[in-house]
Amino acid sequence: ISRPSSRWIMKLHCEPTGKRQNIVISIKKRYTTYTSTRKIFKGETLTVDNIKKSNFWSGSYKKSPNLVPYGYIAKKDIPPRIKITENYITENFLINLGDLVSVELKSDGLTIKVAAISSGSANLGGTIELRNINTGKIFNAIVVGPGNASYY
């Protein structure tokens, strides 16, 4: 058996008759992709209303991306009927770069709340760098909700 590109060529030989035959076998894999159903604007959230799931068969041996873009945000305008790839989308973070964040500092039964500006983006449970808006001091906190963090 030899394998040029996405085809296999199998050589068969029949002993009693001495006949030889080549059989070409094409191997195709089913991939799932997502395409835009209409123009999606930069900053818009991807939902079942603006993207659809599509299946196609391919003879290539490339791995299918494990991208399920529901809930992601468009990084740029996406034209209609375009395959959604990582180039078009970004995660929908609970805290984004430059957001105003409410931070709780807890210690020995005392709770203090301060306001800070985020220096990056993060999701629930992620660590984020923040700058206190009153003192300018930079510190790290854990994201506990949209626009909320907890100092550890």
mmCIF file of C-alpha atoms in Angstrom:
data_model
loop_
_atom_site.group_PDB
_atom_site.id
_atom_site.type_symbol
_atom_site.label_atom_id
_atom_site.label_comp_id
_atom_site.label_asym_id
_atom_site.label_seq_id
_atom_site.Cartn_x
_atom_site.Cartn_y
_atom_site.Cartn_z
ATOM 1 C CA ILE A 1 0.000 0.000 0.000
ATOM 2 C CA SER A 2 1.327 3.435 -0.906
ATOM 3 C CA ARG A 3 -0.195 6.732 0.128
ATOM 4 C CA PRO A 4 -0.026 9.771 -2.169
ATOM 5 C CA SER A 5 -1.782 12.745 -0.528
ATOM 6 C CA SER A 6 -5.296 11.719 0.657
ATOM 7 C CA ARG A 7 -5.540 8.585 -1.488
ATOM 8 C CA TRP A 8 -4.382 5.072 -0.817
ATOM 9 C CA ILE A 9 -3.446 2.746 -3.651
ATOM 10 C CA MET A 10 -3.860 -0.894 -2.786
ATOM 11 C CA LYS A 11 -2.198 -3.468 -5.046
ATOM 12 C CA LEU A 12 -4.113 -6.741 -5.274
ATOM 13 C CA HIS A 13 -2.743 -9.977 -6.650
ATOM 14 C CA CYS A 14 -4.874 -13.023 -7.367
ATOM 15 C CA GLU A 15 -2.759 -16.229 -7.003
ATOM 16 C CA PRO A 16 -4.822 -18.678 -9.118
ATOM 17 C CA THR A 17 -5.160 -16.368 -12.127
ATOM 18 C CA GLY A 18 -2.001 -14.276 -11.690
ATOM 19 C CA LYS A 19 -3.977 -11.063 -12.273
ATOM 20 C CA ARG A 20 -2.826 -7.878 -10.613
ATOM 21 C CA GLN A 21 -4.995 -4.847 -10.006
ATOM 22 C CA ASN A 22 -4.545 -1.465 -8.348
ATOM 23 C CA ILE A 23 -7.485 -0.125 -6.362
ATOM 24 C CA VAL A 24 -7.591 3.561 -5.408
ATOM 25 C CA ILE A 25 -9.159 4.282 -2.020
ATOM 26 C CA SER A 26 -9.979 7.848 -0.957
ATOM 27 C CA ILE A 27 -10.165 8.462 2.764
ATOM 28 C CA LYS A 28 -12.246 11.372 3.937
ATOM 29 C CA LYS A 29 -12.944 12.658 7.407
ATOM 30 C CA ARG A 30 -16.003 14.568 8.551
ATOM 31 C CA TYR A 31 -15.232 17.992 10.033
ATOM 32 C CA THR A 32 -17.509 20.375 11.879
ATOM 33 C CA THR A 33 -17.123 24.089 11.263
ATOM 34 C CA TYR A 34 -19.116 27.166 12.100
ATOM 35 C CA THR A 35 -20.027 29.849 9.562
ATOM 36 C CA SER A 36 -21.587 33.283 9.895
ATOM 37 C CA THR A 37 -25.211 33.523 8.786
ATOM 38 C CA ARG A 38 -25.060 37.321 8.427
ATOM 39 C CA LYS A 39 -22.536 40.118 8.868
ATOM 40 C CA ILE A 40 -21.253 40.034 12.455
ATOM 41 C CA PHE A 41 -19.894 43.342 13.720
ATOM 42 C CA LYS A 42 -16.729 43.828 15.778
ATOM 43 C CA GLY A 43 -17.531 43.394 19.496
ATOM 44 C CA GLU A 44 -20.707 41.372 18.862
ATOM 45 C CA THR A 45 -21.209 38.081 20.733
ATOM 46 C CA LEU A 46 -21.498 34.934 18.587
ATOM 47 C CA THR A 47 -24.807 33.112 19.192
ATOM 48 C CA VAL A 48 -27.115 30.627 17.475
ATOM 49 C CA ASP A 49 -28.753 33.640 15.795
ATOM 50 C CA ASN A 50 -25.639 34.707 13.851
ATOM 51 C CA ILE A 51 -23.621 31.501 13.274
ATOM 52 C CA LYS A 52 -24.520 27.997 12.135
ATOM 53 C CA LYS A 53 -22.877 24.602 12.443
ATOM 54 C CA SER A 54 -21.784 22.988 9.169
ATOM 55 C CA ASN A 55 -20.328 19.584 8.398
ATOM 56 C CA PHE A 56 -18.068 18.817 5.458
ATOM 57 C CA TRP A 57 -15.975 15.924 4.218
ATOM 58 C CA SER A 58 -12.307 16.411 3.547
ATOM 59 C CA GLY A 59 -9.585 14.227 2.112
ATOM 60 C CA SER A 60 -6.895 16.121 3.989
ATOM 61 C CA TYR A 61 -5.195 14.668 7.051
ATOM 62 C CA LYS A 62 -5.195 17.907 9.011
ATOM 63 C CA LYS A 63 -6.817 17.831 12.426
ATOM 64 C CA SER A 64 -10.150 19.556 12.795
ATOM 65 C CA PRO A 65 -10.005 22.541 15.164
ATOM 66 C CA ASN A 66 -11.917 22.014 18.411
ATOM 67 C CA LEU A 67 -13.454 25.449 18.142
ATOM 68 C CA VAL A 68 -17.040 25.939 19.305
ATOM 69 C CA PRO A 69 -17.394 29.717 19.052
ATOM 70 C CA TYR A 70 -20.710 30.268 20.868
ATOM 71 C CA GLY A 71 -20.232 33.037 23.439
ATOM 72 C CA TYR A 72 -17.023 34.366 21.881
ATOM 73 C CA ILE A 73 -16.654 37.996 20.745
ATOM 74 C CA ALA A 74 -15.898 39.112 17.176
ATOM 75 C CA LYS A 75 -12.427 40.759 17.010
ATOM 76 C CA LYS A 76 -13.323 42.339 13.675
ATOM 77 C CA ASP A 77 -16.263 42.454 11.286
ATOM 78 C CA ILE A 78 -17.078 38.985 9.920
ATOM 79 C CA PRO A 79 -18.760 38.910 6.480
ATOM 80 C CA PRO A 80 -21.741 36.577 5.862
ATOM 81 C CA ARG A 81 -21.079 32.900 5.023
ATOM 82 C CA ILE A 82 -17.475 32.961 6.292
ATOM 83 C CA LYS A 83 -15.911 30.059 8.216
ATOM 84 C CA ILE A 84 -15.296 31.181 11.810
ATOM 85 C CA THR A 85 -11.626 30.746 12.793
ATOM 86 C CA GLU A 86 -9.456 31.900 15.696
ATOM 87 C CA ASN A 87 -8.435 34.922 13.589
ATOM 88 C CA TYR A 88 -11.949 36.351 13.819
ATOM 89 C CA ILE A 89 -12.810 35.835 17.501
ATOM 90 C CA THR A 90 -11.608 36.318 21.056
ATOM 91 C CA GLU A 91 -12.791 34.996 24.401
ATOM 92 C CA ASN A 92 -15.561 36.834 26.198
ATOM 93 C CA PHE A 93 -13.655 37.770 29.367
ATOM 94 C CA LEU A 94 -15.395 38.772 32.602
ATOM 95 C CA ILE A 95 -12.809 41.536 33.033
ATOM 96 C CA ASN A 96 -11.151 43.205 30.044
ATOM 97 C CA LEU A 97 -8.144 45.481 29.674
ATOM 98 C CA GLY A 98 -8.934 48.938 31.085
ATOM 99 C CA ASP A 99 -12.122 47.900 32.916
ATOM 100 C CA LEU A 100 -13.005 49.466 36.241
ATOM 101 C CA VAL A 101 -12.929 46.641 38.798
ATOM 102 C CA SER A 102 -14.366 46.460 42.318
ATOM 103 C CA VAL A 103 -11.883 44.593 44.546
ATOM 104 C CA GLU A 104 -12.643 43.083 47.945
ATOM 105 C CA LEU A 105 -9.784 42.699 50.404
ATOM 106 C CA LYS A 106 -10.640 40.358 53.292
ATOM 107 C CA SER A 107 -8.527 39.827 56.391
ATOM 108 C CA ASP A 108 -9.486 38.693 59.919
ATOM 109 C CA GLY A 109 -13.186 39.480 59.489
ATOM 110 C CA LEU A 110 -12.485 42.919 58.025
ATOM 111 C CA THR A 111 -13.596 43.641 54.458
ATOM 112 C CA ILE A 112 -12.332 46.601 52.442
ATOM 113 C CA LYS A 113 -13.524 47.491 48.939
ATOM 114 C CA VAL A 114 -11.329 49.435 46.538
ATOM 115 C CA ALA A 115 -11.631 50.452 42.899
ATOM 116 C CA ALA A 116 -8.941 49.502 40.404
ATOM 117 C CA ILE A 117 -8.224 49.519 36.671
ATOM 118 C CA SER A 118 -7.335 46.219 34.993
ATOM 119 C CA SER A 119 -4.006 45.840 33.185
ATOM 120 C CA GLY A 120 -5.204 42.772 31.267
ATOM 121 C CA SER A 121 -8.118 40.412 30.665
ATOM 122 C CA ALA A 122 -9.208 37.317 32.603
ATOM 123 C CA ASN A 123 -12.076 34.907 33.195
ATOM 124 C CA LEU A 124 -13.578 33.505 36.376
ATOM 125 C CA GLY A 125 -10.881 32.204 38.728
ATOM 126 C CA GLY A 126 -8.089 33.802 36.702
ATOM 127 C CA THR A 127 -5.436 36.065 38.155
ATOM 128 C CA ILE A 128 -5.437 39.638 36.909
ATOM 129 C CA GLU A 129 -3.083 42.565 37.415
ATOM 130 C CA LEU A 130 -4.839 45.694 38.697
ATOM 131 C CA ARG A 131 -3.867 49.293 39.502
ATOM 132 C CA ASN A 132 -5.519 50.983 42.491
ATOM 133 C CA ILE A 133 -7.124 54.201 41.185
ATOM 134 C CA ASN A 134 -6.397 56.132 44.420
ATOM 135 C CA THR A 135 -2.804 55.099 45.154
ATOM 136 C CA GLY A 136 -1.569 53.866 41.761
ATOM 137 C CA LYS A 137 -0.250 50.704 43.477
ATOM 138 C CA ILE A 138 -0.200 47.624 41.221
ATOM 139 C CA PHE A 139 -1.358 44.284 42.660
ATOM 140 C CA ASN A 140 -2.808 40.925 41.592
ATOM 141 C CA ALA A 141 -6.299 39.652 42.383
ATOM 142 C CA ILE A 142 -8.554 36.726 41.459
ATOM 143 C CA VAL A 143 -11.593 37.310 39.210
ATOM 144 C CA VAL A 144 -14.793 36.352 41.059
ATOM 145 C CA GLY A 145 -17.383 37.805 38.676
ATOM 146 C CA PRO A 146 -18.007 40.397 35.969
ATOM 147 C CA GLY A 147 -16.101 43.516 37.088
ATOM 148 C CA ASN A 148 -15.326 41.968 40.505
ATOM 149 C CA ALA A 149 -12.131 40.584 41.964
ATOM 150 C CA SER A 150 -10.841 39.400 45.322
ATOM 151 C CA TYR A 151 -7.439 40.239 46.758
ATOM 152 C CA TYR A 152 -5.539 37.248 48.096
#
